[in-house]
Coordinates of C-alpha atoms and ligand atoms in Angstrom, one line a residue:
M264 CA -11.1 -2.1 -10.0
C265 CA -12.8 -5.4 -9.4
G266 CA -10.8 -8.0 -7.5
I267 CA -10.4 -11.6 -8.6
F268 CA -9.2 -14.3 -6.2
A269 CA -9.1 -18.0 -7.0
Y270 CA -7.7 -21.1 -5.3
L271 CA -6.8 -24.7 -6.1
G272 CA -5.1 -26.9 -3.5
K273 CA -5.6 -29.3 -0.7
K274 CA -7.3 -27.0 1.8
K275 CA -10.9 -25.9 2.0
A276 CA -11.3 -23.1 -0.5
Q277 CA -14.0 -21.0 1.2
P278 CA -12.0 -19.4 4.1
I279 CA -9.1 -18.7 1.8
L280 CA -11.3 -17.1 -0.9
L281 CA -13.0 -14.9 1.7
D282 CA -9.7 -13.8 3.2
G283 CA -8.3 -13.0 -0.3
L284 CA -11.5 -11.1 -1.1
K285 CA -11.1 -9.0 2.0
R286 CA -7.6 -8.1 1.0
L287 CA -8.8 -7.1 -2.5
E288 CA -11.9 -5.2 -1.3
Y289 CA -10.3 -1.8 -2.0
R290 CA -10.5 -2.6 -5.7
G291 CA -14.3 -2.6 -5.7
Y292 CA -16.9 -3.1 -3.1
D293 CA -20.4 -2.9 -4.5
S294 CA -21.0 -6.7 -4.5
S295 CA -19.1 -9.9 -4.1
G296 CA -19.4 -13.6 -4.6
I297 CA -17.7 -17.0 -4.5
A298 CA -18.1 -20.2 -6.5
I299 CA -16.8 -23.5 -5.2
F300 CA -16.8 -26.9 -6.9
D301 CA -17.9 -29.5 -4.4
G302 CA -17.0 -32.7 -6.4
T303 CA -20.3 -32.9 -8.3
K304 CA -21.5 -29.4 -8.9
I305 CA -20.5 -25.7 -8.6
E306 CA -22.2 -23.8 -5.9
V307 CA -22.3 -20.0 -6.1
V308 CA -23.1 -17.6 -3.3
K309 CA -23.1 -13.8 -4.1
K310 CA -24.5 -10.7 -2.7
K311 CA -24.8 -7.0 -3.3
G312 CA -22.9 -4.8 -0.9
R313 CA -19.6 -5.2 1.0
I314 CA -17.9 -8.5 1.6
S315 CA -19.2 -8.4 5.1
E316 CA -22.7 -8.9 3.5
L317 CA -21.5 -12.0 1.7
I318 CA -20.0 -13.4 4.9
H319 CA -23.2 -12.6 6.7
L320 CA -25.2 -14.4 4.0
L321 CA -22.9 -17.5 4.1
G322 CA -23.4 -17.5 7.9
K323 CA -22.3 -20.9 9.2
K324 CA -22.6 -22.4 5.7
Q325 CA -19.3 -24.0 4.6
L326 CA -19.2 -24.7 0.9
D327 CA -17.2 -27.9 0.5
G328 CA -14.5 -27.9 -2.1
R329 CA -10.9 -27.3 -2.7
V330 CA -11.1 -25.3 -5.9
G331 CA -13.0 -22.1 -6.2
I332 CA -13.1 -18.5 -7.6
S333 CA -14.3 -15.3 -6.1
H334 CA -14.8 -11.7 -7.0
T335 CA -15.4 -8.2 -5.5
R336 CA -17.1 -5.9 -8.0
W337 CA -16.9 -2.3 -9.1
A338 CA -19.8 -2.0 -11.5
T339 CA -19.3 -1.1 -15.1
H340 CA -22.2 -3.0 -16.9
G341 CA -25.3 -3.3 -14.8
I342 CA -26.2 -1.8 -11.5
P343 CA -24.8 -3.2 -8.2
S344 CA -27.2 -6.1 -7.4
D345 CA -27.2 -9.7 -6.4
E346 CA -27.9 -10.8 -10.0
N347 CA -25.1 -8.7 -11.5
A348 CA -22.5 -9.8 -8.8
H349 CA -19.9 -12.3 -10.0
P350 CA -19.4 -15.3 -10.4
H351 CA -21.6 -16.0 -13.4
F352 CA -22.7 -19.3 -14.9
D353 CA -22.9 -20.4 -18.4
Q354 CA -26.3 -21.6 -19.8
L355 CA -25.9 -25.2 -18.4
R356 CA -24.5 -24.0 -15.1
H357 CA -21.4 -26.1 -15.6
L358 CA -19.0 -23.3 -15.9
S359 CA -18.5 -20.4 -13.5
L360 CA -16.5 -17.3 -14.3
V361 CA -15.2 -14.1 -12.7
H362 CA -14.0 -11.2 -14.7
N363 CA -12.3 -7.8 -14.4
G364 CA -12.4 -5.5 -17.4
V365 CA -14.9 -4.6 -20.1
I366 CA -16.1 -6.7 -23.0
E367 CA -17.0 -4.0 -25.5
N368 CA -18.9 -6.2 -28.1
Y369 CA -21.0 -8.0 -25.5
Q370 CA -24.3 -6.8 -26.8
L371 CA -23.7 -8.3 -30.2
L372 CA -22.5 -11.6 -28.7
K373 CA -25.5 -11.6 -26.3
Q374 CA -28.0 -11.2 -29.1
R375 CA -26.3 -14.1 -31.0
L376 CA -26.6 -16.3 -28.0
I377 CA -30.2 -15.3 -27.3
N378 CA -31.0 -16.3 -30.9
L379 CA -29.5 -19.7 -30.0
G380 CA -31.9 -20.0 -27.0
H381 CA -29.7 -18.7 -24.2
T382 CA -31.3 -16.9 -21.3
F383 CA -29.4 -14.5 -19.1
Q384 CA -29.8 -13.7 -15.4
S385 CA -27.9 -10.5 -15.3
E386 CA -27.1 -7.3 -17.3
T387 CA -23.4 -7.9 -17.2
D388 CA -20.9 -8.4 -20.1
T389 CA -19.3 -11.1 -18.0
E390 CA -22.2 -13.5 -18.1
V391 CA -22.1 -13.2 -21.9
L392 CA -18.5 -14.4 -21.9
A393 CA -19.4 -17.3 -19.5
H394 CA -22.2 -18.3 -21.9
L395 CA -20.0 -18.0 -25.0
I396 CA -17.3 -20.3 -23.5
G397 CA -20.0 -22.8 -22.3
H398 CA -21.5 -22.7 -25.8
Y399 CA -18.2 -23.6 -27.5
Y400 CA -17.5 -26.2 -24.9
E401 CA -20.7 -28.0 -25.8
L402 CA -19.9 -27.8 -29.5
G403 CA -16.3 -29.0 -28.9
K404 CA -15.2 -32.3 -30.5
E405 CA -12.2 -33.0 -28.2
D406 CA -12.7 -36.1 -26.0
D407 CA -10.6 -34.8 -23.2
P408 CA -12.7 -32.2 -21.3
T409 CA -9.6 -30.1 -20.3
A410 CA -8.6 -29.7 -24.0
R411 CA -12.2 -29.0 -24.9
L412 CA -12.5 -26.3 -22.3
I413 CA -9.3 -24.6 -23.3
Q414 CA -10.3 -24.7 -26.9
A415 CA -13.6 -23.2 -26.1
L416 CA -11.9 -20.5 -24.1
K417 CA -9.4 -19.6 -26.8
R418 CA -12.2 -19.5 -29.4
S419 CA -14.3 -17.2 -27.2
L420 CA -11.4 -14.9 -26.3
K421 CA -10.7 -14.4 -30.0
E422 CA -14.2 -13.2 -30.5
I423 CA -14.4 -10.6 -27.8
S424 CA -13.0 -7.1 -27.9
G425 CA -12.1 -5.2 -24.8
T426 CA -10.2 -6.1 -21.7
Y427 CA -10.2 -9.0 -19.3
G428 CA -8.6 -10.7 -16.3
I429 CA -10.6 -13.9 -15.8
A430 CA -10.7 -17.0 -13.6
L431 CA -13.0 -19.9 -14.3
I432 CA -13.9 -23.4 -13.1
H433 CA -15.9 -26.1 -14.8
S434 CA -17.8 -29.0 -13.2
E435 CA -16.8 -31.5 -15.9
V436 CA -13.2 -30.7 -15.4
P437 CA -13.0 -31.0 -11.6
N438 CA -9.5 -30.3 -10.8
L439 CA -8.7 -27.4 -13.0
L440 CA -8.5 -23.7 -12.5
V441 CA -8.1 -21.5 -15.6
G442 CA -7.1 -17.9 -15.9
A443 CA -6.3 -15.4 -18.7
R444 CA -5.6 -11.8 -19.0
R445 CA -5.6 -9.0 -21.6
G446 CA -5.4 -5.4 -20.2
S447 CA -6.5 -6.3 -16.7
P448 CA -3.9 -7.6 -14.2
L449 CA -3.7 -11.2 -13.0
V450 CA -1.0 -12.8 -10.9
L451 CA -0.4 -16.5 -10.3
G452 CA 0.7 -17.4 -6.8
I453 CA 2.5 -20.6 -6.1
G454 CA 2.4 -22.1 -2.6
N455 CA 2.9 -25.5 -1.1
E456 CA 0.9 -27.8 -3.3
E457 CA -1.5 -25.0 -3.9
Y458 CA -2.1 -22.3 -6.4
F459 CA -3.8 -18.9 -6.5
L460 CA -4.9 -16.4 -9.0
S461 CA -5.3 -12.8 -7.9
S462 CA -5.8 -9.3 -9.4
D463 CA -3.1 -8.1 -7.1
V464 CA 0.0 -9.7 -5.5
T465 CA -0.8 -8.2 -2.1
A466 CA -3.7 -10.6 -1.6
I467 CA -1.6 -13.7 -2.3
C468 CA 1.4 -12.7 -0.3
P469 CA 0.3 -14.5 2.9
Y470 CA -0.1 -17.8 1.0
A471 CA 2.4 -18.0 -1.8
H472 CA 6.1 -17.9 -1.8
K473 CA 6.5 -17.5 -5.6
V474 CA 4.6 -15.5 -8.1
V475 CA 4.3 -15.1 -11.9
Y476 CA 3.0 -11.8 -13.2
L477 CA 1.0 -12.9 -16.2
N478 CA 1.5 -11.0 -19.4
D479 CA -1.2 -9.8 -21.6
G480 CA -2.3 -12.7 -23.8
D481 CA -1.4 -15.3 -21.2
L482 CA -3.7 -18.2 -20.5
V483 CA -2.9 -20.3 -17.4
T484 CA -4.2 -23.7 -16.6
I485 CA -3.7 -25.0 -13.1
S486 CA -4.2 -28.5 -11.8
S487 CA -3.3 -30.0 -8.4
E488 CA 0.1 -31.1 -9.6
T489 CA 1.3 -28.3 -11.8
F490 CA 0.5 -25.2 -14.0
D491 CA 1.0 -24.3 -17.6
I492 CA 1.1 -20.9 -19.2
Q493 CA 0.6 -20.4 -22.9
S494 CA 0.7 -17.2 -24.7
L495 CA -2.2 -16.3 -27.1
N496 CA 0.0 -13.4 -28.3
K497 CA 2.6 -14.3 -30.7
T498 CA 4.8 -11.5 -29.3
N499 CA 5.1 -12.8 -25.8
N500 CA 8.1 -14.7 -24.7
G501 CA 7.9 -16.9 -21.7
F502 CA 7.3 -16.1 -18.1
E503 CA 9.3 -15.6 -15.0
I504 CA 8.8 -17.2 -11.6
R505 CA 9.7 -14.6 -8.9
D506 CA 10.0 -14.7 -5.2
V507 CA 7.3 -12.8 -3.4
D508 CA 8.5 -9.3 -2.6
Q509 CA 8.0 -8.9 1.2
T510 CA 7.3 -5.2 0.8
E511 CA 4.1 -6.2 -1.0
M512 CA 3.0 -8.0 2.1
S513 CA -0.5 -7.0 2.9
A514 CA -0.6 -4.0 5.1
S515 CA -2.3 -4.1 8.5
L516 CA -3.9 -1.1 10.1
K517 CA -1.3 -1.1 12.9
G518 CA -3.8 0.3 15.4
F519 CA -5.0 3.1 13.1
P520 CA -8.8 3.4 12.6
H521 CA -8.5 3.7 8.8
Y522 CA -5.9 3.0 6.1
M523 CA -6.0 6.6 4.9
L524 CA -4.9 7.9 8.3
K525 CA -2.3 5.1 8.6
E526 CA -0.9 5.9 5.2
I527 CA -0.7 9.6 6.0
Y528 CA 1.3 8.7 9.1
D529 CA 3.5 6.3 7.0
Q530 CA 5.0 9.2 5.1
P531 CA 8.1 10.0 7.1
E532 CA 9.1 6.3 6.3
T533 CA 7.9 6.2 2.7
I534 CA 9.7 9.4 1.9
R535 CA 12.9 8.0 3.3
N536 CA 12.3 4.8 1.3
A537 CA 11.9 6.8 -1.9
F538 CA 15.4 8.4 -1.6
R539 CA 17.3 5.7 0.3
G540 CA 20.5 4.9 -1.6
R541 CA 19.6 7.4 -4.3
L542 CA 21.6 10.4 -3.1
I543 CA 25.3 10.9 -3.8
Q544 CA 26.6 13.4 -1.2
E545 CA 30.1 13.9 -2.8
E546 CA 28.7 14.6 -6.2
A547 CA 25.7 16.6 -4.9
T548 CA 23.3 14.7 -7.1
A549 CA 20.9 11.7 -7.3
K550 CA 21.5 8.2 -8.7
L551 CA 18.6 6.6 -10.4
G552 CA 20.0 3.4 -11.9
G553 CA 16.6 2.0 -12.8
L554 CA 16.3 4.6 -15.5
N555 CA 18.8 2.5 -17.5
M556 CA 20.1 5.7 -19.1
S557 CA 23.7 6.8 -19.4
P558 CA 24.7 10.4 -18.5
Q559 CA 25.1 11.0 -22.3
E560 CA 21.5 9.8 -22.9
L561 CA 20.2 11.9 -20.1
L562 CA 21.9 14.9 -21.6
R563 CA 20.2 14.4 -24.9
I564 CA 16.7 14.8 -23.4
E565 CA 15.2 17.9 -24.8
R566 CA 11.6 17.6 -23.7
I567 CA 9.7 15.5 -21.1
Q568 CA 6.1 14.5 -21.5
V569 CA 4.5 13.4 -18.2
I570 CA 1.4 11.2 -18.2
G571 CA -0.8 10.1 -15.4
C572 CA -4.3 10.2 -13.9
G573 CA -5.7 11.8 -10.8
S574 CA -3.2 12.2 -8.0
A575 CA -0.4 10.8 -10.2
R576 CA -1.0 13.6 -12.7
H577 CA -1.0 16.2 -9.9
A578 CA 2.4 14.8 -8.8
G579 CA 3.5 15.3 -12.4
I580 CA 2.4 18.9 -12.3
V581 CA 4.7 19.5 -9.3
G582 CA 7.3 17.6 -11.2
E583 CA 7.0 20.0 -14.2
Y584 CA 7.9 22.9 -12.0
L585 CA 10.8 21.0 -10.4
I586 CA 12.4 19.8 -13.6
E587 CA 11.9 23.1 -15.5
S588 CA 13.4 25.1 -12.5
L589 CA 16.3 22.8 -11.7
A590 CA 17.1 21.2 -15.1
H591 CA 15.7 23.7 -17.6
I592 CA 14.1 21.0 -19.6
P593 CA 10.6 21.8 -20.9
V594 CA 8.0 19.6 -19.4
E595 CA 4.4 19.0 -20.4
V596 CA 1.9 17.1 -18.2
E597 CA -1.1 15.4 -19.8
F598 CA -4.0 13.3 -18.6
S599 CA -3.1 9.8 -19.8
S600 CA -6.6 9.5 -21.2
E601 CA -6.1 12.6 -23.4
F602 CA -2.6 11.7 -24.4
R603 CA -3.5 8.3 -25.8
Y604 CA -5.9 9.8 -28.4
K605 CA -4.1 13.1 -29.0
N606 CA -1.6 13.4 -31.7
S607 CA 0.9 15.6 -29.9
P608 CA 4.0 16.4 -31.9
M609 CA 6.9 14.5 -30.3
D610 CA 10.5 14.1 -31.4
R611 CA 13.1 11.6 -30.7
H612 CA 14.6 13.6 -27.9
T613 CA 11.3 13.5 -26.0
V614 CA 11.1 11.2 -23.0
V615 CA 7.7 10.1 -21.7
I616 CA 7.4 9.5 -18.0
A617 CA 4.3 7.5 -16.9
V618 CA 3.4 8.0 -13.3
S619 CA 1.2 5.4 -11.6
Q620 CA 1.0 4.1 -8.1
S621 CA -0.7 0.8 -9.1
G622 CA 1.1 0.5 -12.4
E623 CA -2.2 -0.9 -13.8
T624 CA -4.3 2.2 -14.6
A625 CA -5.8 1.4 -18.0
D626 CA -5.5 4.9 -19.5
T627 CA -1.9 5.2 -18.4
L628 CA -1.0 1.8 -19.7
A629 CA -2.7 2.5 -23.0
A630 CA -0.8 5.9 -23.2
V631 CA 2.5 4.1 -22.5
K632 CA 1.8 1.7 -25.4
E633 CA 0.9 4.5 -27.7
A634 CA 4.1 6.4 -26.8
K635 CA 6.1 3.2 -27.4
R636 CA 4.4 2.7 -30.7
K637 CA 5.6 6.1 -31.7
G638 CA 9.1 5.0 -30.9
L639 CA 9.5 7.2 -27.8
K640 CA 11.5 6.3 -24.8
V641 CA 9.1 5.7 -22.0
L642 CA 10.0 5.6 -18.3
G643 CA 7.8 4.8 -15.3
I644 CA 7.4 6.0 -11.8
C645 CA 5.5 3.2 -10.1
N646 CA 4.9 1.7 -6.7
R647 CA 4.0 -1.8 -7.7
V648 CA 6.9 -3.9 -8.8
G649 CA 5.8 -6.4 -11.5
S650 CA 2.9 -4.2 -12.5
S651 CA 1.9 -3.8 -16.1
I652 CA 3.3 -0.3 -16.5
A653 CA 6.5 -1.2 -14.7
R654 CA 7.0 -4.0 -17.2
E655 CA 6.0 -2.0 -20.3
T656 CA 8.4 0.8 -19.6
E657 CA 12.1 0.7 -20.5
G658 CA 13.2 1.9 -17.2
G659 CA 12.0 4.0 -14.3
V660 CA 12.0 4.5 -10.5
F661 CA 10.1 2.5 -8.0
M662 CA 8.5 4.3 -5.1
H663 CA 9.0 1.6 -2.5
A664 CA 6.0 3.1 -0.6
G665 CA 4.5 -0.3 0.3
P666 CA 0.9 -1.2 -0.4
E667 CA -1.5 1.7 -0.5
I668 CA -4.8 0.3 0.5
A669 CA -7.0 3.4 1.1
V670 CA -8.7 4.4 -2.2
A671 CA -7.5 8.0 -1.8
A672 CA -3.8 8.3 -2.7
T673 CA -1.7 9.9 0.0
K674 CA 1.7 8.4 0.5
S675 CA 2.1 7.6 -3.1
F676 CA 1.6 11.3 -4.0
T677 CA 4.5 12.4 -1.8
S678 CA 6.7 9.6 -3.0
Q679 CA 6.0 10.6 -6.6
V680 CA 6.9 14.2 -5.9
L681 CA 10.0 13.1 -4.1
I682 CA 11.1 11.0 -7.1
F683 CA 10.5 14.0 -9.4
T684 CA 12.8 16.0 -7.1
L685 CA 15.5 13.4 -7.4
L686 CA 15.1 13.3 -11.2
A687 CA 15.2 17.1 -11.4
L688 CA 18.3 17.1 -9.3
L689 CA 20.0 14.5 -11.4
L690 CA 19.1 16.2 -14.7
G691 CA 19.9 19.6 -13.3
R692 CA 23.4 18.5 -12.1
L693 CA 24.1 17.2 -15.6
R694 CA 23.3 20.7 -16.9
F695 CA 23.4 24.0 -15.1
L696 CA 22.9 23.3 -11.4
S697 CA 26.0 24.1 -9.4
A698 CA 27.4 21.7 -6.8
R699 CA 26.5 24.2 -4.1
E700 CA 22.9 24.2 -5.2
G701 CA 23.0 20.4 -5.5
H702 CA 24.3 20.1 -2.0
E703 CA 21.6 22.3 -0.6
I704 CA 18.9 20.1 -2.3
V705 CA 20.5 16.9 -1.1
E706 CA 20.6 18.2 2.5
A707 CA 17.0 19.4 2.2
I708 CA 15.9 16.0 1.0
E709 CA 17.6 14.3 3.9
A710 CA 15.9 16.6 6.3
L711 CA 12.4 15.8 4.9
P712 CA 11.4 12.7 6.9
D713 CA 11.8 14.6 10.2
Q714 CA 10.0 17.6 8.8
V715 CA 7.1 15.4 7.5
A716 CA 6.9 13.9 11.0
E717 CA 6.6 17.5 12.4
V718 CA 3.8 18.4 10.0
I719 CA 1.9 15.2 11.0
K720 CA 1.9 16.6 14.6
L721 CA -0.6 19.2 13.3
D722 CA -3.2 16.4 13.2
P723 CA -5.2 17.5 16.3
Q724 CA -5.3 21.1 15.1
V725 CA -6.4 20.0 11.6
R726 CA -9.2 17.9 13.2
E727 CA -10.5 21.0 15.0
L728 CA -10.4 23.0 11.8
A729 CA -12.3 20.3 10.0
K730 CA -14.9 20.3 12.7
K731 CA -15.2 24.1 12.5
Y732 CA -15.7 24.1 8.7
A733 CA -17.6 20.8 8.4
H734 CA -20.8 22.6 7.5
S735 CA -19.3 24.1 4.4
K736 CA -20.5 22.6 1.1
R737 CA -17.7 24.0 -1.0
F738 CA -13.9 24.6 -0.6
L739 CA -11.6 26.6 -2.8
L740 CA -7.9 25.8 -2.8
F741 CA -5.3 28.1 -4.1
G742 CA -1.6 27.7 -4.8
R743 CA 0.8 28.7 -7.5
Q744 CA 4.1 27.5 -9.0
F745 CA 5.3 24.5 -6.9
Q746 CA 2.0 24.7 -4.9
Y747 CA -0.4 24.6 -7.9
G748 CA -0.3 20.8 -8.1
V749 CA -0.8 20.6 -4.4
A750 CA -3.9 22.8 -4.6
L751 CA -5.3 20.4 -7.2
E752 CA -4.4 17.4 -5.1
G753 CA -5.9 18.8 -1.9
A754 CA -9.2 19.5 -3.7
L755 CA -9.2 16.0 -5.1
K756 CA -8.7 14.5 -1.6
I757 CA -11.6 16.6 -0.2
K758 CA -13.9 15.6 -3.1
E759 CA -13.1 11.9 -3.0
V760 CA -13.6 11.2 0.7
S761 CA -16.0 13.9 2.0
Y762 CA -18.0 14.4 -1.2
C763 CA -17.9 18.1 -0.6
S764 CA -17.3 20.2 -3.7
A765 CA -13.7 21.5 -3.9
E766 CA -11.7 23.2 -6.6
G767 CA -7.9 23.7 -6.9
N768 CA -6.8 26.8 -8.7
P769 CA -3.6 28.8 -9.4
S770 CA -4.0 31.7 -6.9
A771 CA -3.7 34.4 -9.5
E772 CA -6.7 33.0 -11.5
L773 CA -8.9 34.2 -8.6
K774 CA -9.7 37.5 -10.3
H775 CA -10.4 35.9 -13.6
G776 CA -13.7 34.4 -12.4
I777 CA -13.4 32.3 -9.3
I778 CA -13.8 35.4 -7.1
A779 CA -17.5 35.3 -7.9
L780 CA -17.7 32.2 -5.6
I781 CA -16.4 34.0 -2.6
D782 CA -18.8 34.4 0.3
Q783 CA -18.9 33.9 4.0
F784 CA -19.8 30.2 3.6
T785 CA -17.0 29.3 1.2
P786 CA -13.6 28.7 2.9
S787 CA -10.5 29.3 0.8
I788 CA -7.5 27.2 1.6
F789 CA -4.3 29.0 0.6
L790 CA -0.9 27.3 0.2
C791 CA 1.5 30.1 0.9
P792 CA 4.8 29.0 2.2
K793 CA 7.7 31.4 2.0
D794 CA 8.6 31.1 -1.6
G795 CA 9.0 33.2 -4.7
V796 CA 5.3 34.0 -5.0
Y797 CA 4.6 34.5 -1.3
D798 CA 3.7 38.3 -1.6
K799 CA 1.4 37.6 -4.5
N800 CA -0.5 35.0 -2.5
I801 CA -0.9 37.4 0.4
S802 CA -2.4 39.9 -2.0
N803 CA -4.9 37.3 -3.2
M804 CA -5.8 36.5 0.3
E805 CA -6.5 40.2 1.0
E806 CA -8.8 40.2 -2.0
I807 CA -10.8 37.3 -0.5
K808 CA -10.8 38.8 3.0
A809 CA -12.2 42.0 1.6
R810 CA -15.1 40.0 0.3
G811 CA -15.8 38.3 3.6
G812 CA -14.5 34.8 2.6
P813 CA -13.0 32.7 5.4
I814 CA -9.3 31.8 4.8
I815 CA -7.2 28.9 6.0
A816 CA -3.6 29.3 5.2
I817 CA -0.8 26.8 5.2
A818 CA 2.3 28.8 5.8
T819 CA 6.0 28.6 6.9
E820 CA 6.7 28.7 10.6
K821 CA 7.4 32.1 12.2
D822 CA 5.4 33.9 9.5
D823 CA 3.5 36.5 11.5
L824 CA 2.2 38.4 8.5
V825 CA 0.0 35.6 7.2
S826 CA -2.0 35.4 10.5
K827 CA -3.0 39.0 10.0
V828 CA -4.8 38.1 6.8
A829 CA -5.9 34.5 7.3
D830 CA -8.5 33.3 9.8
E831 CA -6.6 30.1 10.5
V832 CA -3.0 29.2 9.9
L833 CA -1.3 25.8 9.9
Y834 CA 2.5 26.2 10.1
I835 CA 4.9 23.9 8.4
P836 CA 8.7 23.8 9.0
N837 CA 10.9 26.1 7.0
A838 CA 12.0 24.3 3.8
Q839 CA 13.3 25.0 0.3
E840 CA 10.5 25.9 -2.0
Y841 CA 11.3 22.8 -4.1
L842 CA 10.5 20.6 -1.2
C843 CA 7.5 22.5 0.3
P844 CA 4.9 20.6 -1.8
I845 CA 5.7 17.4 0.2
L846 CA 5.0 19.3 3.4
T847 CA 2.0 21.4 2.5
V848 CA 0.0 18.5 1.1
I849 CA 0.0 16.7 4.4
P850 CA -2.4 19.1 6.3
L851 CA -4.7 18.9 3.2
Q852 CA -4.7 15.1 3.4
L853 CA -5.5 15.3 7.1
F854 CA -8.1 17.9 6.6
A855 CA -9.9 15.7 4.0
Y856 CA -9.7 12.7 6.2
H857 CA -11.2 14.4 9.3
L858 CA -13.9 16.2 7.2
A859 CA -15.0 12.8 5.9
I860 CA -15.0 11.2 9.3
I861 CA -17.0 14.1 10.8
L862 CA -19.5 13.8 8.0
G863 CA -19.8 10.1 8.6
K864 CA -18.3 9.0 5.3
D865 CA -16.6 5.7 4.6
V866 CA -13.2 7.2 4.2
D867 CA -11.3 4.1 3.0
K868 CA -13.9 3.1 0.5
P869 CA -15.6 6.2 -0.8
R870 CA -18.8 5.8 -2.8
N871 CA -18.4 5.0 -6.5
L872 CA -14.7 4.9 -6.4
A873 CA -12.2 2.0 -6.5
K874 CA -8.5 1.8 -6.5
S875 CA -6.5 0.8 -9.6
V876 CA -8.8 1.9 -12.5
T877 CA -8.2 -0.9 -14.9
V878 CA -11.0 0.1 -17.3
E879 CA -11.0 2.9 -19.7
Ligands
F6R246 C1 -6.7 9.9 -6.0 C2 -6.6 8.6 -6.6 C3 -6.7 8.5 -8.1 C4 -5.4 7.9 -8.7 C5 -5.6 7.6 -10.2 C6 -4.3 7.0 -10.7 O1 -6.7 9.8 -4.6 O2 -6.4 7.6 -6.0 O3 -7.0 9.7 -8.7 O4 -4.4 8.7 -8.4 O5 -6.6 6.7 -10.4 O6 -4.0 5.8 -10.2 P1 -2.5 5.2 -10.3 O7 -1.6 6.1 -9.7 O8 -2.6 3.8 -9.7 O9 -2.3 5.1 -11.8

């Protein structure tokens, strides 16, 4: 959600900034811009639209300078336009600023500055912050311009409420790049006599060998020789310089036409990465050292509260069924955004599990902080090492799925479900689950990567189905028990990338209202592998068939009955019902992908969306 990339070093800044922006484009893509200091003044070029538009506008123009900032925007305040694109200047055009986050009191501050004679070029909250810092800089008494700028920044940051990750340069302080964060991510990259600031470590991987994940409240000043990090929060204690994690290396398309398809095809590997080294054959259980909890502590858990947004919450819903079935621990799944404002009763034996691919989702991060404030133990299931949620939580499990670039989550969902399976197995084996049952699950998990690869082979068949149903405006998805979360996830995928309306439902809810939507133009997609509710699903399909609704079923291989009821069947390999969600979701991901392509949509960058939602 908005990407910031900044550079200070000995090389020309422009190509590096543009390259960084391209790597961050998935975070927002309604406008972009760069600002470079050329030795006397700051030049800004910005443009509505994709980064390719900015590159087109720049043409052969090379802004000369070795320090600069850049931004790719996902609009919050002000429509996508050239004027609202970042970077923004202060009143005197000495300072240029890029920002990710939301300044909640910007209207008040703007009015104050207007009263002082300021004029604004945009509708953004960011421009107000640029003006405010510029205003305090002009008022500053310090002789040294660096000290004056830092003082002005500190004073301004104290006055704003809301969230920010910012980077700025100032023409009177030529060799200085400044960054700060509160609630929005910012990473410092250290290369050979060069420094970078980025919203995301992936974008600096090709350039930096060391990184510092800035903490909330950190302010970093970077000069050509060195950098300095001060904490504006009394609670922060220091920073850590880490080696760049190679798994964060920017992903390439590897010959696939889109990241979404590539990431669907990554799943045999990412599933394997999620359980590698985490299964103990002899004890028929899982080992999750990152939880930082002893068996005694794990045994004391009486209730689990899962929080997450979007796909992460859907994975949590599958996790609820897994943990309740295998470990008999009550689980509740809540939207992070609801949890943070809801006063749910919790006791000290409740453990909160925050699920987040990016580890930066603002609502989940805020919910984590709220749970911690209540004294609860909070664990994380995250993909991004070093992310805010990974650092805020006391322990957790990393997904090791590699960078997920497509806006629509695919491989992160299956990794999250797999991790819930490991957790359910671990908690179950500490309680009632027998060694025999444990063994069966361990074996089934080990068989999964090959089974996932089998399901991916359905791709051509799914593409044909998508073609056949591409005229449909609405899809209904049905699944129950372990498949309910999958139905929700499949519907979200269809909505996100094809913009068709899609609804996920527990199958049995059909007759409580949804059946009114059934007609010959509304396909129903049924998740009906051979599981405990198979017969019930077949009955629901019969009810739809009787009303003329087309049915696509995702069923277990060798199931002949289902093809008598459904119009189309996609067969997955035979698997334990606990593990079926990882298999059944893949045809849905492929279906959404092909539907979007057939309908001519930008599948990796769907309209209005952005990855990593760092605003509330
Ligand atoms: C769906 C999707 C979003 C995310 C949600 C949470 O395809 O990408 O719904 O799942 O924004 O994001 P994370 O997992 O990064 O917290």
